[in-house]
Amino acid sequence: MIYFDNNATTQIAPEVFEAMKPFLTEFYGNASSAYTFSHNSKNALEDSRAQTAELLGADSSEIFFTSCGTESDNWAILSALEMQNDKDHIVTTRVEHEAIRKLCEKLEKHFKKISWLDVDKNGNIDLQELKSVLKKETAIVSIMLANNETGVLFPVKEIGEIIKEHSDALFHVDGVQAVGKIPINLKATEIDLFSVSGHKFHAPKGIGALYIKRNVQLPAFFTGGGQEKNRRAGTEAIAQIAGFGAAGELAKNFDGHEKIKKLRDKLENTILEKIPHTKLNGDKENRLPNTSNISFLGCEGEAILAHLDRHGVCVSTGSACNSETHEASPGLKAMNVPYSEAMGAVRFSLGKYNTETEVDLVLEILPPIIEKLREISGFSK
Ligand code: PLP
């Protein structure tokens, strides 16, 4: 198996699994219980919070554990509206993950006003447009750091400064795809809320976090027991949380980003050179080091995926198309990628366990697949 779908999810690192094990077996105490046995759980919870804070350049008191990135995103937006109930305006972009996009579409049906920022053909936003839509009714601006489909990075530091200069809106950043792939330092920014998801950086599924800047009184999203300082009720999933902290520490100390980028570049450059009628989607420079989104004209992304799957190669059309409706992904549509190109898009997302041998193998397997699919579709240019 060759796993080139690390933006979808990642393998649990062996070190992470080791960190989780004691809390799946002997230390099953509830972190809220008073007896000594539960101190192991309580300590693991606070150790993980400190590791997560270190990873994000934040303070431990600003880290709140959730179940996933989607929960963190929903919490940020819905509680920001709750705490500013005199405001009804949200600013976001057309290329956000469904966790934000579909929530905002739903809120729009419930009489909230949404400004959807456009992107250019490379997937970048226009900061002048952002400035022009901010108003006193703006409760929150939600803009991702790294795009899940193309890896394109938004300049969230600059965006934060613009927001604070022109409004008193909260600034939420969906950092799910960025954490573990590029360095993060929230202290040096105007970001109020930042979503993280463990399974994108070698922690298990079912654990995420929301960073809430110290001075932001964001109301609870889950109400019940008093966990997470009354901000997120629900008995803490200590094993997942311990894994999250360990993965955070690994990510903080990881020095192989350049190696991943080299592999990604070899894969991408060879495909673009050797296979005719291929095109990169998204800004070539301003993006994550692991992601490559390539359109193969005359082919369906879904068919490429299925053929690669037969060779044990995992890639994604990702959110790149909905197989039931055959619609191009909203992200590629927003970039004005023509329908035929969007339908032939494949996302390759590499990770730390990939090797050059795997890249070379895919470069051998892929060209005959494309040739065959083009023959079937009668594609000629
Ligand atoms: N935000 C982005 C940018 C993502 O890529 C994803 C998942 O792919 C999510 C949010 C949702 O995260 P989770 O799967 O942890 O709910």
JSON list of N, CA and C in Angstrom, two decimals, residues 128-161:
[
{"chain": "A", "resi": 128, "resn": "GLN", "atom": "N", "xyz": [-8.21, 43.53, 0.12]},
{"chain": "A", "resi": 128, "resn": "GLN", "atom": "CA", "xyz": [-9.05, 44.74, -0.02]},
{"chain": "A", "resi": 128, "resn": "GLN", "atom": "C", "xyz": [-10.52, 44.37, 0.10]},
{"chain": "A", "resi": 129, "resn": "GLU", "atom": "N", "xyz": [-10.88, 43.21, -0.48]},
{"chain": "A", "resi": 129, "resn": "GLU", "atom": "CA", "xyz": [-12.27, 42.76, -0.39]},
{"chain": "A", "resi": 129, "resn": "GLU", "atom": "C", "xyz": [-12.63, 42.49, 1.08]},
{"chain": "A", "resi": 130, "resn": "LEU", "atom": "N", "xyz": [-11.70, 41.86, 1.79]},
{"chain": "A", "resi": 130, "resn": "LEU", "atom": "CA", "xyz": [-11.93, 41.60, 3.23]},
{"chain": "A", "resi": 130, "resn": "LEU", "atom": "C", "xyz": [-12.22, 42.92, 3.95]},
{"chain": "A", "resi": 131, "resn": "LYS", "atom": "N", "xyz": [-11.36, 43.92, 3.73]},
{"chain": "A", "resi": 131, "resn": "LYS", "atom": "CA", "xyz": [-11.53, 45.23, 4.38]},
{"chain": "A", "resi": 131, "resn": "LYS", "atom": "C", "xyz": [-12.90, 45.80, 4.09]},
{"chain": "A", "resi": 132, "resn": "SER", "atom": "N", "xyz": [-13.33, 45.65, 2.82]},
{"chain": "A", "resi": 132, "resn": "SER", "atom": "CA", "xyz": [-14.56, 46.31, 2.39]},
{"chain": "A", "resi": 132, "resn": "SER", "atom": "C", "xyz": [-15.82, 45.66, 2.98]},
{"chain": "A", "resi": 133, "resn": "VAL", "atom": "N", "xyz": [-15.76, 44.42, 3.43]},
{"chain": "A", "resi": 133, "resn": "VAL", "atom": "CA", "xyz": [-16.99, 43.78, 3.95]},
{"chain": "A", "resi": 133, "resn": "VAL", "atom": "C", "xyz": [-17.11, 43.86, 5.47]},
{"chain": "A", "resi": 134, "resn": "LEU", "atom": "N", "xyz": [-16.04, 44.25, 6.15]},
{"chain": "A", "resi": 134, "resn": "LEU", "atom": "CA", "xyz": [-16.10, 44.34, 7.62]},
{"chain": "A", "resi": 134, "resn": "LEU", "atom": "C", "xyz": [-17.01, 45.48, 8.04]},
{"chain": "A", "resi": 135, "resn": "LYS", "atom": "N", "xyz": [-17.87, 45.21, 9.03]},
{"chain": "A", "resi": 135, "resn": "LYS", "atom": "CA", "xyz": [-18.76, 46.27, 9.51]},
{"chain": "A", "resi": 135, "resn": "LYS", "atom": "C", "xyz": [-19.05, 46.06, 11.00]},
{"chain": "A", "resi": 136, "resn": "LYS", "atom": "N", "xyz": [-19.81, 46.98, 11.58]},
{"chain": "A", "resi": 136, "resn": "LYS", "atom": "CA", "xyz": [-19.98, 46.87, 13.04]},
{"chain": "A", "resi": 136, "resn": "LYS", "atom": "C", "xyz": [-20.84, 45.67, 13.44]},
{"chain": "A", "resi": 137, "resn": "GLU", "atom": "N", "xyz": [-21.63, 45.16, 12.48]},
{"chain": "A", "resi": 137, "resn": "GLU", "atom": "CA", "xyz": [-22.45, 43.98, 12.77]},
{"chain": "A", "resi": 137, "resn": "GLU", "atom": "C", "xyz": [-21.66, 42.67, 12.61]},
{"chain": "A", "resi": 138, "resn": "THR", "atom": "N", "xyz": [-20.39, 42.75, 12.20]},
{"chain": "A", "resi": 138, "resn": "THR", "atom": "CA", "xyz": [-19.62, 41.51, 11.99]},
{"chain": "A", "resi": 138, "resn": "THR", "atom": "C", "xyz": [-19.26, 40.88, 13.34]},
{"chain": "A", "resi": 139, "resn": "ALA", "atom": "N", "xyz": [-19.81, 39.68, 13.57]},
{"chain": "A", "resi": 139, "resn": "ALA", "atom": "CA", "xyz": [-19.54, 38.99, 14.84]},
{"chain": "A", "resi": 139, "resn": "ALA", "atom": "C", "xyz": [-18.22, 38.23, 14.76]},
{"chain": "A", "resi": 140, "resn": "ILE", "atom": "N", "xyz": [-17.98, 37.59, 13.62]},
{"chain": "A", "resi": 140, "resn": "ILE", "atom": "CA", "xyz": [-16.79, 36.74, 13.51]},
{"chain": "A", "resi": 140, "resn": "ILE", "atom": "C", "xyz": [-16.32, 36.65, 12.06]},
{"chain": "A", "resi": 141, "resn": "VAL", "atom": "N", "xyz": [-15.04, 36.59, 11.90]},
{"chain": "A", "resi": 141, "resn": "VAL", "atom": "CA", "xyz": [-14.43, 36.30, 10.59]},
{"chain": "A", "resi": 141, "resn": "VAL", "atom": "C", "xyz": [-13.78, 34.94, 10.73]},
{"chain": "A", "resi": 142, "resn": "SER", "atom": "N", "xyz": [-14.12, 34.01, 9.83]},
{"chain": "A", "resi": 142, "resn": "SER", "atom": "CA", "xyz": [-13.55, 32.67, 9.89]},
{"chain": "A", "resi": 142, "resn": "SER", "atom": "C", "xyz": [-12.83, 32.36, 8.59]},
{"chain": "A", "resi": 143, "resn": "ILE", "atom": "N", "xyz": [-11.52, 32.24, 8.67]},
{"chain": "A", "resi": 143, "resn": "ILE", "atom": "CA", "xyz": [-10.69, 32.02, 7.48]},
{"chain": "A", "resi": 143, "resn": "ILE", "atom": "C", "xyz": [-9.67, 30.94, 7.79]},
{"chain": "A", "resi": 144, "resn": "MET", "atom": "N", "xyz": [-9.56, 29.97, 6.90]},
{"chain": "A", "resi": 144, "resn": "MET", "atom": "CA", "xyz": [-8.66, 28.86, 7.15]},
{"chain": "A", "resi": 144, "resn": "MET", "atom": "C", "xyz": [-7.20, 29.27, 6.97]},
{"chain": "A", "resi": 145, "resn": "LEU", "atom": "N", "xyz": [-6.30, 28.51, 7.59]},
{"chain": "A", "resi": 145, "resn": "LEU", "atom": "CA", "xyz": [-4.88, 28.79, 7.37]},
{"chain": "A", "resi": 145, "resn": "LEU", "atom": "C", "xyz": [-4.41, 28.04, 6.12]},
{"chain": "A", "resi": 146, "resn": "ALA", "atom": "N", "xyz": [-4.68, 26.73, 6.04]},
{"chain": "A", "resi": 146, "resn": "ALA", "atom": "CA", "xyz": [-4.23, 25.95, 4.88]},
{"chain": "A", "resi": 146, "resn": "ALA", "atom": "C", "xyz": [-5.42, 25.24, 4.27]},
{"chain": "A", "resi": 147, "resn": "ASN", "atom": "N", "xyz": [-5.52, 25.32, 2.95]},
{"chain": "A", "resi": 147, "resn": "ASN", "atom": "CA", "xyz": [-6.65, 24.71, 2.26]},
{"chain": "A", "resi": 147, "resn": "ASN", "atom": "C", "xyz": [-6.47, 23.20, 2.13]},
{"chain": "A", "resi": 148, "resn": "ASN", "atom": "N", "xyz": [-7.53, 22.46, 2.44]},
{"chain": "A", "resi": 148, "resn": "ASN", "atom": "CA", "xyz": [-7.44, 21.00, 2.43]},
{"chain": "A", "resi": 148, "resn": "ASN", "atom": "C", "xyz": [-7.29, 20.42, 1.03]},
{"chain": "A", "resi": 149, "resn": "GLU", "atom": "N", "xyz": [-7.81, 21.10, 0.01]},
{"chain": "A", "resi": 149, "resn": "GLU", "atom": "CA", "xyz": [-7.74, 20.55, -1.36]},
{"chain": "A", "resi": 149, "resn": "GLU", "atom": "C", "xyz": [-6.43, 20.89, -2.06]},
{"chain": "A", "resi": 150, "resn": "THR", "atom": "N", "xyz": [-6.02, 22.15, -1.94]},
{"chain": "A", "resi": 150, "resn": "THR", "atom": "CA", "xyz": [-4.85, 22.61, -2.71]},
{"chain": "A", "resi": 150, "resn": "THR", "atom": "C", "xyz": [-3.64, 22.89, -1.84]},
{"chain": "A", "resi": 151, "resn": "GLY", "atom": "N", "xyz": [-3.83, 23.00, -0.54]},
{"chain": "A", "resi": 151, "resn": "GLY", "atom": "CA", "xyz": [-2.74, 23.35, 0.37]},
{"chain": "A", "resi": 151, "resn": "GLY", "atom": "C", "xyz": [-2.44, 24.84, 0.40]},
{"chain": "A", "resi": 152, "resn": "VAL", "atom": "N", "xyz": [-3.17, 25.65, -0.37]},
{"chain": "A", "resi": 152, "resn": "VAL", "atom": "CA", "xyz": [-2.89, 27.10, -0.42]},
{"chain": "A", "resi": 152, "resn": "VAL", "atom": "C", "xyz": [-3.04, 27.71, 0.98]},
{"chain": "A", "resi": 153, "resn": "LEU", "atom": "N", "xyz": [-2.08, 28.59, 1.32]},
{"chain": "A", "resi": 153, "resn": "LEU", "atom": "CA", "xyz": [-2.04, 29.22, 2.65]},
{"chain": "A", "resi": 153, "resn": "LEU", "atom": "C", "xyz": [-2.62, 30.63, 2.58]},
{"chain": "A", "resi": 154, "resn": "PHE", "atom": "N", "xyz": [-3.46, 30.96, 3.55]},
{"chain": "A", "resi": 154, "resn": "PHE", "atom": "CA", "xyz": [-3.96, 32.33, 3.65]},
{"chain": "A", "resi": 154, "resn": "PHE", "atom": "C", "xyz": [-3.10, 33.09, 4.67]},
{"chain": "A", "resi": 155, "resn": "PRO", "atom": "N", "xyz": [-2.84, 34.39, 4.41]},
{"chain": "A", "resi": 155, "resn": "PRO", "atom": "CA", "xyz": [-1.95, 35.15, 5.31]},
{"chain": "A", "resi": 155, "resn": "PRO", "atom": "C", "xyz": [-2.68, 35.58, 6.59]},
{"chain": "A", "resi": 156, "resn": "VAL", "atom": "N", "xyz": [-2.86, 34.64, 7.51]},
{"chain": "A", "resi": 156, "resn": "VAL", "atom": "CA", "xyz": [-3.74, 34.90, 8.66]},
{"chain": "A", "resi": 156, "resn": "VAL", "atom": "C", "xyz": [-3.17, 35.95, 9.62]},
{"chain": "A", "resi": 157, "resn": "LYS", "atom": "N", "xyz": [-1.85, 36.14, 9.61]},
{"chain": "A", "resi": 157, "resn": "LYS", "atom": "CA", "xyz": [-1.28, 37.17, 10.50]},
{"chain": "A", "resi": 157, "resn": "LYS", "atom": "C", "xyz": [-1.73, 38.55, 10.02]},
{"chain": "A", "resi": 158, "resn": "GLU", "atom": "N", "xyz": [-1.57, 38.77, 8.71]},
{"chain": "A", "resi": 158, "resn": "GLU", "atom": "CA", "xyz": [-1.96, 40.05, 8.12]},
{"chain": "A", "resi": 158, "resn": "GLU", "atom": "C", "xyz": [-3.48, 40.23, 8.20]},
{"chain": "A", "resi": 159, "resn": "ILE", "atom": "N", "xyz": [-4.21, 39.15, 7.93]},
{"chain": "A", "resi": 159, "resn": "ILE", "atom": "CA", "xyz": [-5.67, 39.20, 7.98]},
{"chain": "A", "resi": 159, "resn": "ILE", "atom": "C", "xyz": [-6.14, 39.62, 9.38]},
{"chain": "A", "resi": 160, "resn": "GLY", "atom": "N", "xyz": [-5.51, 39.05, 10.41]},
{"chain": "A", "resi": 160, "resn": "GLY", "atom": "CA", "xyz": [-5.87, 39.38, 11.79]},
{"chain": "A", "resi": 160, "resn": "GLY", "atom": "C", "xyz": [-5.67, 40.86, 12.06]},
{"chain": "A", "resi": 161, "resn": "GLU", "atom": "N", "xyz": [-4.57, 41.41, 11.55]},
{"chain": "A", "resi": 161, "resn": "GLU", "atom": "CA", "xyz": [-4.29, 42.84, 11.77]},
{"chain": "A", "resi": 161, "resn": "GLU", "atom": "C", "xyz": [-5.34, 43.70, 11.08]}
]
